Short mmCIF file of C-alpha atoms (C1' of nucleotides) in Angstrom, two decimals:
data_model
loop_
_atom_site.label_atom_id
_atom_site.label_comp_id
_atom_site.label_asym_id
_atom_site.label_seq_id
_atom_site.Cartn_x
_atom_site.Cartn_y
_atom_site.Cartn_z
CA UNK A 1 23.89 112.91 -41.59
CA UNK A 2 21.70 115.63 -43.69
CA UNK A 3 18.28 114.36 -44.27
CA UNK A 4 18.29 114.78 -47.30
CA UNK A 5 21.35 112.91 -48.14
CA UNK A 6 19.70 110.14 -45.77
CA UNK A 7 16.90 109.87 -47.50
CA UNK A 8 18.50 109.17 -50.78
CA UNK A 9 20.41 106.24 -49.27
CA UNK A 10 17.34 104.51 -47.83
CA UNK A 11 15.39 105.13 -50.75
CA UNK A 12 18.21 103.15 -52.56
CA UNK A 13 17.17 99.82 -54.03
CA UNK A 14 13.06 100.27 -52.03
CA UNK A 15 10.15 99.47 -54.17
CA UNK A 16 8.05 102.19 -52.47
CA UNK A 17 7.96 104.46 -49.77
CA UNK A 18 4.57 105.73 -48.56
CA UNK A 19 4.79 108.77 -47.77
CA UNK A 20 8.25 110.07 -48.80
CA UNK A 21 7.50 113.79 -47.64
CA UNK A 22 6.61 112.10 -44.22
CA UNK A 23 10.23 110.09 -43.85
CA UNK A 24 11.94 113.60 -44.19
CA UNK A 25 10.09 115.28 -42.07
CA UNK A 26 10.27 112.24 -39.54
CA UNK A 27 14.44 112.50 -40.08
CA UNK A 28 14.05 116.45 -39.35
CA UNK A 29 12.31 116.45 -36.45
CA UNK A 30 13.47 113.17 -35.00
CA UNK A 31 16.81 112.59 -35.90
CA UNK A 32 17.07 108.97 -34.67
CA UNK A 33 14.03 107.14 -35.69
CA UNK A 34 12.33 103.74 -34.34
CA UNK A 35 12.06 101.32 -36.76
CA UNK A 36 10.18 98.15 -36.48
CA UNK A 37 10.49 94.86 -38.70
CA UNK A 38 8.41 91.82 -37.86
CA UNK A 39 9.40 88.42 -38.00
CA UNK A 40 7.36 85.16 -38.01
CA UNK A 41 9.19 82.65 -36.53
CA UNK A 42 7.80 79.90 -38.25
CA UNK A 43 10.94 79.11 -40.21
CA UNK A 44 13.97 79.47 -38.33
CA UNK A 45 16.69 79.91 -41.28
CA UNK A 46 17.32 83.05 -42.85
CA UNK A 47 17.66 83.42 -46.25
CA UNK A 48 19.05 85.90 -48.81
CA UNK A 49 15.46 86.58 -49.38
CA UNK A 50 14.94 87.57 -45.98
CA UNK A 51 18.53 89.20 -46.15
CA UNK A 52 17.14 91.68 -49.06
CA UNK A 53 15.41 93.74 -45.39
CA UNK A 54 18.02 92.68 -43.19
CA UNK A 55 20.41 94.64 -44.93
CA UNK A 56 18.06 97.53 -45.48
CA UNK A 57 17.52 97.73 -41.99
CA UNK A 58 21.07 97.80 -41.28
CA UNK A 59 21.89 100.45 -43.21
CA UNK A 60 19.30 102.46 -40.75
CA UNK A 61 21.67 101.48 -38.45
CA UNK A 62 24.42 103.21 -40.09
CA UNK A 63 22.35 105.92 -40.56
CA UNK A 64 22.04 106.22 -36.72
CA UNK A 65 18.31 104.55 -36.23
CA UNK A 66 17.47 101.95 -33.96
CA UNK A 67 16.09 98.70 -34.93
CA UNK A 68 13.45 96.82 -33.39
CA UNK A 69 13.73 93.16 -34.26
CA UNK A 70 9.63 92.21 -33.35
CA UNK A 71 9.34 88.18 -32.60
CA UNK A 72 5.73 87.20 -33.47
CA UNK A 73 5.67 84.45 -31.23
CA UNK A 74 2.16 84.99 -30.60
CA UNK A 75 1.37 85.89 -34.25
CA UNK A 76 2.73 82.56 -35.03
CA UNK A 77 0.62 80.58 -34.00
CA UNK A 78 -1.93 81.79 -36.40
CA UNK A 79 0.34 82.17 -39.23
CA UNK A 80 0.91 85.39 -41.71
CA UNK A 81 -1.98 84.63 -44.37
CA UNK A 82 -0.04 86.77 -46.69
CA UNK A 83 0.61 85.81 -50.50
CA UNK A 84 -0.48 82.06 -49.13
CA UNK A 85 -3.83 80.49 -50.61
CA UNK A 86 -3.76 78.04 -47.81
CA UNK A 87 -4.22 78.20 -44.07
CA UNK A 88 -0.86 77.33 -41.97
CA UNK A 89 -0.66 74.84 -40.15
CA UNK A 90 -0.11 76.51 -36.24
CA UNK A 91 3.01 75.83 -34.47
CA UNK A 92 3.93 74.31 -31.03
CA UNK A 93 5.03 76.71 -28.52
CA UNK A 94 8.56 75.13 -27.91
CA UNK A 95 9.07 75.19 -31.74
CA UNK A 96 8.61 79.12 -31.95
CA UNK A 97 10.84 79.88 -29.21
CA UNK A 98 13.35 77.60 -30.46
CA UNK A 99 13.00 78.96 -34.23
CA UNK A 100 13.26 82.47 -32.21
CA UNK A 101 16.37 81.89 -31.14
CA UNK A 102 18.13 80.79 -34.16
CA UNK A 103 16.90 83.21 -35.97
CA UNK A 104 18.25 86.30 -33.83
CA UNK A 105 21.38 84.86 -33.55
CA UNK A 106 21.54 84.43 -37.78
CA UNK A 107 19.77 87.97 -37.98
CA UNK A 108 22.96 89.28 -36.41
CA UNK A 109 24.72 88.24 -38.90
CA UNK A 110 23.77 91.06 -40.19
CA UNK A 111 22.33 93.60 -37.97
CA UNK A 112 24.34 95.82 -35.59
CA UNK A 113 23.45 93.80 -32.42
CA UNK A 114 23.94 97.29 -30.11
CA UNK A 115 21.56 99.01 -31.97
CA UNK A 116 18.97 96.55 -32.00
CA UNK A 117 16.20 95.55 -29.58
CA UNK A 118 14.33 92.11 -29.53
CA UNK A 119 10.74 91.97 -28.47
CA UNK A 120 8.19 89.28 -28.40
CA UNK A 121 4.54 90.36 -29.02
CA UNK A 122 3.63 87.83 -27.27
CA UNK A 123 4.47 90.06 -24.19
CA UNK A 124 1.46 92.02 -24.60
CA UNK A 125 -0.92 90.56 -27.25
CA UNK A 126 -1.13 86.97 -24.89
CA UNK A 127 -3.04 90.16 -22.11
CA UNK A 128 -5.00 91.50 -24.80
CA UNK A 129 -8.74 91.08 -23.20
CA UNK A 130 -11.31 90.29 -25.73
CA UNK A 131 -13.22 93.66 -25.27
CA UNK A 132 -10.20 95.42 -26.41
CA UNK A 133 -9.49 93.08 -29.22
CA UNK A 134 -13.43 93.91 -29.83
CA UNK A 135 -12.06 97.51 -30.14
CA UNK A 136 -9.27 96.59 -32.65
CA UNK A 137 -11.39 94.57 -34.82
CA UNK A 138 -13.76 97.57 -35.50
CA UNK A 139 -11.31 99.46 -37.05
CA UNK A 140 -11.45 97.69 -40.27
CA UNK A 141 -14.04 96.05 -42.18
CA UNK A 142 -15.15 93.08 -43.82
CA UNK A 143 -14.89 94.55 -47.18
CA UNK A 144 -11.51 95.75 -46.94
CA UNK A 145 -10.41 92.73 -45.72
CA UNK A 146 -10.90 91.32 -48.64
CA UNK A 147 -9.34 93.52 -50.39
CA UNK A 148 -6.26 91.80 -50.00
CA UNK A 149 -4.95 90.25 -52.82
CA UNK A 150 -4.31 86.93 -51.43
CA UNK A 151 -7.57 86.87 -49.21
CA UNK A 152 -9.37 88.26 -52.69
CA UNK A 153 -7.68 84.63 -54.41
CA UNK A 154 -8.60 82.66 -52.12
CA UNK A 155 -12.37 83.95 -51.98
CA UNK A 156 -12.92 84.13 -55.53
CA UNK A 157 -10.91 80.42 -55.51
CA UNK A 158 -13.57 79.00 -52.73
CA UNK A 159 -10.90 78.20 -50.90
CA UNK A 160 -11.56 78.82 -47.03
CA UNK A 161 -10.18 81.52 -45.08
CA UNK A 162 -10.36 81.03 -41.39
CA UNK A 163 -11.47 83.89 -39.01
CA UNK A 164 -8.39 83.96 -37.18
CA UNK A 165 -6.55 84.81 -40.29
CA UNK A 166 -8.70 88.24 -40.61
CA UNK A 167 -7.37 88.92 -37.18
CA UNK A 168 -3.46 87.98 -37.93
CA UNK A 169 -3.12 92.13 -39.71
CA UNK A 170 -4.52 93.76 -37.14
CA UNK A 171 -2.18 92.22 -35.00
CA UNK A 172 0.57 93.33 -36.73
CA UNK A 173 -0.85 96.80 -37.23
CA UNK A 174 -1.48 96.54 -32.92
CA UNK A 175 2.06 95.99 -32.88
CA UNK A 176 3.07 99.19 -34.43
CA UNK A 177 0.88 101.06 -32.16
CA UNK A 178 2.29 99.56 -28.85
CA UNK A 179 5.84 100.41 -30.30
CA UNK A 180 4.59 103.67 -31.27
CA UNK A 181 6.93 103.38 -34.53
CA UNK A 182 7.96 105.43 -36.96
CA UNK A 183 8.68 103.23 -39.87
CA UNK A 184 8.03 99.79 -40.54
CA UNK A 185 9.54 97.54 -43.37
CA UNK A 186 8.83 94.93 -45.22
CA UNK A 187 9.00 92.90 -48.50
CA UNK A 188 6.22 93.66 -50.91
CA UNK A 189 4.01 90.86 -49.89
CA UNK A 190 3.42 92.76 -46.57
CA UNK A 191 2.37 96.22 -47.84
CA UNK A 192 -1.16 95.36 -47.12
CA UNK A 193 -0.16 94.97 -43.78
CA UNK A 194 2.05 97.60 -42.84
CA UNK A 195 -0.61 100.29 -44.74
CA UNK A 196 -2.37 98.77 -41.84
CA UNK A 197 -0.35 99.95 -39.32
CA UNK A 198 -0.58 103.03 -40.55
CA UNK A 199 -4.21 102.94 -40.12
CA UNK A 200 -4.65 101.56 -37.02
CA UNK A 201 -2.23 103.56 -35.85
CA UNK A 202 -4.07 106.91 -36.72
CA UNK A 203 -6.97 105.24 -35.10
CA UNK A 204 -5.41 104.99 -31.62
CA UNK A 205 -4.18 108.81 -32.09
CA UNK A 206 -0.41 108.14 -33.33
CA UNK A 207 1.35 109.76 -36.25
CA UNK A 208 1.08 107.32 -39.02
CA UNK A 209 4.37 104.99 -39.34
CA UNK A 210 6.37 105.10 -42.77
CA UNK A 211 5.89 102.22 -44.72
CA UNK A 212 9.11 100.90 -46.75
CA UNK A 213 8.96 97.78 -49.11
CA UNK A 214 11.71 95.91 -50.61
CA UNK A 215 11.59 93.90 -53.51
CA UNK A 216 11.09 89.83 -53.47
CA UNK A 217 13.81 87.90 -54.05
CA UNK A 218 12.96 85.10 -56.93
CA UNK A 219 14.92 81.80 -55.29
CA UNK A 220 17.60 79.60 -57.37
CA UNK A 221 14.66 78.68 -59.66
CA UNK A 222 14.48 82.05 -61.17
CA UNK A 223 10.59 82.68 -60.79
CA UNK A 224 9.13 81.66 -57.48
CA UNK A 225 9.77 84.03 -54.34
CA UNK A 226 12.83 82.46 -52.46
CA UNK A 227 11.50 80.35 -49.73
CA UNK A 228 12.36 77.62 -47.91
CA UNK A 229 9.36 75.45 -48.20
CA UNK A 230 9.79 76.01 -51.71
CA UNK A 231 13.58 74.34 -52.17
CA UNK A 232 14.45 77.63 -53.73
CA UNK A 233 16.18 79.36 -51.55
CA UNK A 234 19.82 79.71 -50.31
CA UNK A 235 20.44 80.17 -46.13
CA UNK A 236 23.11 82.13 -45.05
CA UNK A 237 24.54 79.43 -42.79
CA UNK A 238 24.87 77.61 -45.24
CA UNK A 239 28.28 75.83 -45.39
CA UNK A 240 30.41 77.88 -47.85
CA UNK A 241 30.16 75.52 -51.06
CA UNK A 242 26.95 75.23 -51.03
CA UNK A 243 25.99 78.60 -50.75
CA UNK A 244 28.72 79.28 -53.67
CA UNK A 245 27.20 76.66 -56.11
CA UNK A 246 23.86 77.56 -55.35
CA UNK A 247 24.38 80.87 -56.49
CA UNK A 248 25.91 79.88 -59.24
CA UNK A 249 22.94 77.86 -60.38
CA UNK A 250 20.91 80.50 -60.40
CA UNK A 251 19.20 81.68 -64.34
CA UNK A 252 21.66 83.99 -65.75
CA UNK A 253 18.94 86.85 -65.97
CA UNK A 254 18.72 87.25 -62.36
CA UNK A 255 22.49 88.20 -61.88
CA UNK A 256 22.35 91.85 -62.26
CA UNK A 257 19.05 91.72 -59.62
CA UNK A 258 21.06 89.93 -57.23
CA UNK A 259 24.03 91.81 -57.44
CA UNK A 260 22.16 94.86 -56.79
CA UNK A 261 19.90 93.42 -53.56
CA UNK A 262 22.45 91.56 -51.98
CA UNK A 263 26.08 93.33 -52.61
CA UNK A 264 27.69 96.43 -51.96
CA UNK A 265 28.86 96.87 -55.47
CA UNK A 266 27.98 100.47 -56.88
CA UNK A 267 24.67 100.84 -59.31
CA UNK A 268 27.50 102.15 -61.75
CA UNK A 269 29.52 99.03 -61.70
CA UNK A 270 26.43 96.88 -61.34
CA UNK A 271 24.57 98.58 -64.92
CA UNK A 272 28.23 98.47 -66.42
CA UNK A 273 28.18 94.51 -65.94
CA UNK A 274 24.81 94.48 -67.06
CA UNK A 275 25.37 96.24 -69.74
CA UNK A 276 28.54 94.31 -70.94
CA UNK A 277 26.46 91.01 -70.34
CA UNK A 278 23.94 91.87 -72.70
CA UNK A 279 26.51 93.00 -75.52
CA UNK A 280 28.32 89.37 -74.59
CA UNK A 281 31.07 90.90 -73.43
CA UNK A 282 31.22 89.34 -69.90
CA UNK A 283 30.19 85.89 -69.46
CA UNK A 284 27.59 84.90 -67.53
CA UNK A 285 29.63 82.47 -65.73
CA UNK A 286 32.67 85.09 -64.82
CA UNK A 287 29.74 87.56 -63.65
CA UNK A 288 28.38 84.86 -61.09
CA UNK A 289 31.38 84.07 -60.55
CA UNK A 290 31.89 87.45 -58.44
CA UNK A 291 28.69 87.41 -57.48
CA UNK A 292 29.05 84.33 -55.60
CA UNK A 293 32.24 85.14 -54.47
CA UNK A 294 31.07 88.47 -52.73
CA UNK A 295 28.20 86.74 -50.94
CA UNK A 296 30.55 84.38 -49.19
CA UNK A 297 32.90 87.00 -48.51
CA UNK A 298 30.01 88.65 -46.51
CA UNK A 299 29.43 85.74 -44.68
CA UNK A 300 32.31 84.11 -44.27
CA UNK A 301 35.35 85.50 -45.29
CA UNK A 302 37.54 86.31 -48.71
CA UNK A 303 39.38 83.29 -48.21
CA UNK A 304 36.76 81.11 -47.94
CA UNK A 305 35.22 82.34 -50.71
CA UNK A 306 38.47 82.03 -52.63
CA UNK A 307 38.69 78.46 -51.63
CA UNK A 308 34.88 77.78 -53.04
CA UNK A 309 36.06 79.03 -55.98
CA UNK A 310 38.64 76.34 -56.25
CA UNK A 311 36.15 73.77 -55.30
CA UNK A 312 33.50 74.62 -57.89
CA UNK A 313 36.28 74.92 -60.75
CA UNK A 314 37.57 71.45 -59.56
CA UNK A 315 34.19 70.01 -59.43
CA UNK A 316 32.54 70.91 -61.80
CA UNK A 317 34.80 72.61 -64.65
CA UNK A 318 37.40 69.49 -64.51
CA UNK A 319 35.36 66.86 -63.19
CA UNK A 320 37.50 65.96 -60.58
CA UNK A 321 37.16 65.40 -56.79
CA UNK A 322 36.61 67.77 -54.47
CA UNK A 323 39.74 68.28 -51.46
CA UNK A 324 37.37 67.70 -48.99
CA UNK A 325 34.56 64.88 -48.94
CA UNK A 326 32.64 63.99 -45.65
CA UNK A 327 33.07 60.54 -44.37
CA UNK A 328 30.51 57.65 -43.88
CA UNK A 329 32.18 54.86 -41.13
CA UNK A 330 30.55 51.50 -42.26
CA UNK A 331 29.61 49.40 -39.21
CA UNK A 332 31.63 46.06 -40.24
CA UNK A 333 29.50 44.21 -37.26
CA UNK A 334 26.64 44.35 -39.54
CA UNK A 335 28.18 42.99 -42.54
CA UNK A 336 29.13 39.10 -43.19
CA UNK A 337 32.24 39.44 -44.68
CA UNK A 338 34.26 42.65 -46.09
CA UNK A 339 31.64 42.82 -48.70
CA UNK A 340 28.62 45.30 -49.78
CA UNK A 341 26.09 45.45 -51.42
CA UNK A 342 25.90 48.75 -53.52
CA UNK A 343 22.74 49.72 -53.29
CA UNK A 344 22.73 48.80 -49.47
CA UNK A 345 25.58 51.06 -49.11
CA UNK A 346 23.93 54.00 -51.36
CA UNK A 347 21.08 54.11 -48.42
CA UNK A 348 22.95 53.38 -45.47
CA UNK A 349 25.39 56.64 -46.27
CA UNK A 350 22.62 58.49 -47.01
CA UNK A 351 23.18 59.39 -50.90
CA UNK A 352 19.89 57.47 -51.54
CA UNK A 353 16.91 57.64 -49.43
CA UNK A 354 15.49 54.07 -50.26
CA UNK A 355 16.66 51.31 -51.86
CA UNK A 356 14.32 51.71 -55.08
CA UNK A 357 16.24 55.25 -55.66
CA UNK A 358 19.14 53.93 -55.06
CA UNK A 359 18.76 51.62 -57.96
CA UNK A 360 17.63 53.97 -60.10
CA UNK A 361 20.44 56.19 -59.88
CA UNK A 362 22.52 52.82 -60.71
CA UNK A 363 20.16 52.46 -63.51
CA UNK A 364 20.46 56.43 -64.93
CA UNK A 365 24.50 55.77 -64.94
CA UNK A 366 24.73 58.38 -61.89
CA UNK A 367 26.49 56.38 -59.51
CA UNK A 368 30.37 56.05 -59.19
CA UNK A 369 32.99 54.10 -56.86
CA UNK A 370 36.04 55.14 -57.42
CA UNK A 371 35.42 57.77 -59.98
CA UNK A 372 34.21 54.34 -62.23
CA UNK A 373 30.82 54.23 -63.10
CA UNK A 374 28.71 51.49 -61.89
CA UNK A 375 26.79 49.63 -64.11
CA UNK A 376 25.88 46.09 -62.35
CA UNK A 377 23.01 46.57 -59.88
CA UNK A 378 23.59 43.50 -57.60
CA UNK A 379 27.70 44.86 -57.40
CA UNK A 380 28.65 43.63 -54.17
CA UNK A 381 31.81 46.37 -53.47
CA UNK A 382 34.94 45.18 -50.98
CA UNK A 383 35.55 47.45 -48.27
CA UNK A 384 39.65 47.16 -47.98
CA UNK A 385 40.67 50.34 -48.54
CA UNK A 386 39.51 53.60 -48.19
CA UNK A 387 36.82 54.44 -51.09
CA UNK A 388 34.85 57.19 -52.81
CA UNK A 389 31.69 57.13 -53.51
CA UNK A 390 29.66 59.45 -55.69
CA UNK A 391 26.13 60.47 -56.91
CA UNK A 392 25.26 62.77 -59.33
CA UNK A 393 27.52 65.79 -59.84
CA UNK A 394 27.85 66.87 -56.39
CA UNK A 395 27.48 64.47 -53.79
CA UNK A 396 30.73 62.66 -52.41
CA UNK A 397 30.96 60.26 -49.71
CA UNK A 398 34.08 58.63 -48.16
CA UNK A 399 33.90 55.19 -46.96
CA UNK A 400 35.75 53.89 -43.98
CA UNK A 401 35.12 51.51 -42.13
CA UNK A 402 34.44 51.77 -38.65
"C1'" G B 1 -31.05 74.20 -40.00
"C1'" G B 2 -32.25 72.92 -45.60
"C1'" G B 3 -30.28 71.95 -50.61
"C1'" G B 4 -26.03 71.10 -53.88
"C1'" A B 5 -20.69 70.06 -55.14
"C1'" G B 6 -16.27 67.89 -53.66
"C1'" G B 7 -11.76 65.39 -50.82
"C1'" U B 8 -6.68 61.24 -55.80
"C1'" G B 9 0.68 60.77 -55.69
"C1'" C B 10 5.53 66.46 -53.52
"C1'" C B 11 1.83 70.12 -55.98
"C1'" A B 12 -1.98 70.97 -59.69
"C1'" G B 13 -5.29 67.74 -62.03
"C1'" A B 14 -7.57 63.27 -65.11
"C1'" G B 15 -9.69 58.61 -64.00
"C1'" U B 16 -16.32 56.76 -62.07
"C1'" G B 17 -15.99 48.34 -61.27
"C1'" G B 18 -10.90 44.57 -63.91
"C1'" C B 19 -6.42 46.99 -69.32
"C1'" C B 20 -4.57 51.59 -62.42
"C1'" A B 21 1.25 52.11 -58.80
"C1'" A B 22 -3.09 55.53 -61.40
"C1'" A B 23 -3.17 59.99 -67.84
"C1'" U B 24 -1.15 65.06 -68.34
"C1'" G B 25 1.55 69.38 -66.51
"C1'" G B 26 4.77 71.52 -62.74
"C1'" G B 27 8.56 70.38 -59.29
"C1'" G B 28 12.46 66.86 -57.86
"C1'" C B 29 16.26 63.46 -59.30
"C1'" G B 30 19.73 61.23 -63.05
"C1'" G B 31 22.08 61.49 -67.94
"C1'" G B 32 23.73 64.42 -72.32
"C1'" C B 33 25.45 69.17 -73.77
"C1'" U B 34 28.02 73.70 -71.79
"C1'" G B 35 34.17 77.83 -69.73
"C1'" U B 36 27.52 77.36 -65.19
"C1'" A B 37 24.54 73.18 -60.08
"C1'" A B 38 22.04 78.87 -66.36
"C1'" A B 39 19.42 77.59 -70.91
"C1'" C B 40 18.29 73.37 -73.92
"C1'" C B 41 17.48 67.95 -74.96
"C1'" C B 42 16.58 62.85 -73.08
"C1'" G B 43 15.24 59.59 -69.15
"C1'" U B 44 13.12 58.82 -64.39
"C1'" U B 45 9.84 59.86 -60.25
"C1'" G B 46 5.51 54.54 -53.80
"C1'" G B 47 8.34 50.54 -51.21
"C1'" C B 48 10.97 45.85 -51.34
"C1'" G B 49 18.07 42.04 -53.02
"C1'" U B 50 12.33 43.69 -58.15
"C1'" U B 51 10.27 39.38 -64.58
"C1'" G B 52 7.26 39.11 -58.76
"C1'" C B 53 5.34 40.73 -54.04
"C1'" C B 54 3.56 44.54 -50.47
"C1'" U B 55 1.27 49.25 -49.24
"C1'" A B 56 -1.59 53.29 -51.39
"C1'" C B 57 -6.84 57.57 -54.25
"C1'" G B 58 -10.16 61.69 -46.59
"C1'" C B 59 -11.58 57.77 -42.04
"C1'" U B 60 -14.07 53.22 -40.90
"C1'" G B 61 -17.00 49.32 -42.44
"C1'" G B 62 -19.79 46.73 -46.43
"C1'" U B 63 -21.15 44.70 -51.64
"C1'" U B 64 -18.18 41.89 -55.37
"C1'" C B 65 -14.18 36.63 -57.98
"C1'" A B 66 -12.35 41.94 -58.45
"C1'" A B 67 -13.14 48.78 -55.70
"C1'" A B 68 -9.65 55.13 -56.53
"C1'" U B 69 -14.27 53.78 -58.92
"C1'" C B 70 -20.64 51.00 -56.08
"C1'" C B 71 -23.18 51.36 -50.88
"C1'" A B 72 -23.27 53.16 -45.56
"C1'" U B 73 -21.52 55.91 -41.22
"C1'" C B 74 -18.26 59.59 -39.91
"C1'" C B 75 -14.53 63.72 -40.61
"C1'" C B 76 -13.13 67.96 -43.58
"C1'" U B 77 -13.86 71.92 -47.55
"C1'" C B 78 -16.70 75.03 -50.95
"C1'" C B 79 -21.39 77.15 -52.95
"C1'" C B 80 -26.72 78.60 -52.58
"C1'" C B 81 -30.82 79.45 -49.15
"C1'" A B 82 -31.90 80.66 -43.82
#
RNA sequence: GGGGAGGUGCCAGAGUGGCCAAAUGGGGCGGGCUGUAAACCCGUUGGCGUUGCCUACGCUGGUUCAAAUCCAUCCCUCCCCA
């Protein structure tokens, strides 16, 4: 495809590009460029947060580029510093690799698997002698370090920094120079970093890489950055209803942003629906609605999604049971007679993590047998029949017995 | 190496001998409302078959009828000086 035209696609939806006038002349004379995104495998589940790259990156793809999927195994165990104020905790071995693996086979979920490569730094930072790490490390300074916004907070906060998190950049800038790449993305939060890259790369002789950043993704609480160890965040494995209602549940001024990062839909069509939200002409609910019903169409499939749909309507709009509701076998071995105690049963299914919660929800009216709220805490339920039992608004439970 | 400050619940942060399972805020959970698992309002938030008992305020030990609070050792963090 014409550079040009190229160029206008990737820039599409990208908080920044530095340099732009470097890109095109990289398309020109290249044609198919080598792009590298790094991944820390300290989480293995990929979220639509993460997805906001992923699908960047595989529109390169489209475009004809080739992907390099970089593992920081050995990055991992220090841990990105970036946007944290506190040191991670380092990671076993075993538990990168594994978190490695899921993650490339999720990533494909939405990468173009022929067109991509998977590395693991570990492959030649783990041989990197100290004199040459000696080298790296007097590329950059003290000063600049600290630059960095999140290394800045934490200095100014007197909260410690250790050593090995000065070295974690440079790392990732070392990367970029044994790839020899020619762009490098990331969200935001990394731009310190992959401006790094550039430098370090100019340092060891190479033409600078092209640094592209994405926006962050708020999570389902509408103003922290989606992650996982914040409980904000939506997976894309997740099963189908989940993934539905959680984006459902998400403020009503973030639909337009997620439309935008994580559908195809047109910028026309999306600014139209903003538009007509803003006038009141489309509900909120219709608009996430579609929204939610596109994203599991790109993970799963259209019927799927359509069935979701169902669910969340029967749920939620008419209050009524959902078709299907996971089932909890009751061990009668362990019981006296055919009775229960409710609150024993609440824990043993898993609806309630202790007893004392258990009660609680008994005592805040959010418990139900039956679709009939329970009121009596010391309810000892008979288990004859098959029986439903419900917390809150969304968590069923069939009981059997075994 | 010397001097100073500090380590409290999921997080932030009060409390400096009994009234402390520990204020307040955030988050979580439940309820109400709603064409939403948005927004908003209310409640709740260590465990235990629970008007009581057990375990908890960095670790260990001590003082005391009584310790998150006092003392001692140790571990960890930050600041200043070197």
């Amino acid at each position: 495809m014409d550079p040009e035209k190229q160029l206008g696609l990737i820039k599409k939806n990208t908080v920044e590009i530095i340099q732009e006038d470097e890109l095109l002349e990289k398309l020109k004379s290249k044609g198919s460029l080598k792009v590298k995104f790094g991944v820390d495998p300290t989480t293995p589940d990929i979220h639509l947060g993460h997805s906001v790259v992923l699908l960047k990156l595989r529109c390169l793809q489209d475009l004809g580029h080739k992907v390099i999927l970089l593992i920081g195994d050995f990055t991992a165990r220090i841990g990105d510093p970036s946007g944290r104020t506190k040191t991670r905790k380092p990671l076993a071995s075993e538990e990168i690799l594994l978190n490695a693996r899921t993650y490339r086979q999720q990533a494909f979920k939405i990468l173009d698997a022929a067109k991509t490569e998977v590395l693991f730094n570990s492959k030649w930072l783990s041989k990197l002698s100290f004199s040459r790490v000696l080298k790296l490390a007097s590329h950059y300074t003290v000063a600049r370090m600290l630059e960095r916004d999140d290394f800045n907070i934490r200095y100014q906060r007197k909260y410690p920094i250790g050593l090995h998190e000065f070295i974690y950049p440079l790392m990732q800038a070392y990367d970029s120079v044994v790839l020899d790449s020619d762009v490098e993305l990331g969200g935001t939060d990394q731009k310190f970093n992959l401006l790094l890259g550039r430098q370090i790369q100019k340092s060891y002789g190479q033409t600078p890489q092209v640094m592209i950043t994405m926006p962050i993704l708020e999570g389902t609480d509408g103003s922290q950055k989606m992650s996982k160890s914040l409980g904000n965040y939506i997976g894309i494995t997740e099963v189908p209803h989940e993934m539905y209602g959680k984006l459902m549940s998400i403020p009503d001024e973030l639909i337009g942003k997620y439309f935008r990062l994580l559908t195809f839909l047109n910028s026309e069509e999306i600014n139209l629906k903003e538009r007509q939200l803003k006038e009141g002409k489309l509900h909120p609910k219709k608009a996430k609605e579609e929204l939610a019903e596109r994203i599991v169409s790109f993970y799963y499939d259209s019927s799927s999604a359509k069935a979701v749909k169902e669910r969340f309507q029967t749920v939620f709009g008419e209050k009524k049971l959902p078709h299907e509701i996971p089932s909890y076998a009751v061990d009668m071995d362990k019981l006296k007679e055919d009775n229960i105690w409710i609150v024993k049963l609440l824990q043993l299914t898993g609806l309630a993590e202790t007893r004392s919660q258990a009660r609680r929800l008994i005592e805040q009216g959010g418990v139900k047998w039956d679709e009939e709220k329970v009121k009596d805490i010391n309810l000892e339920i008979s288990l004859a029949n098959e029986h439903i039992l419900q917390v809150g608004k969304r968590k069923f439970m069939r009981v059997v017995k075994k």
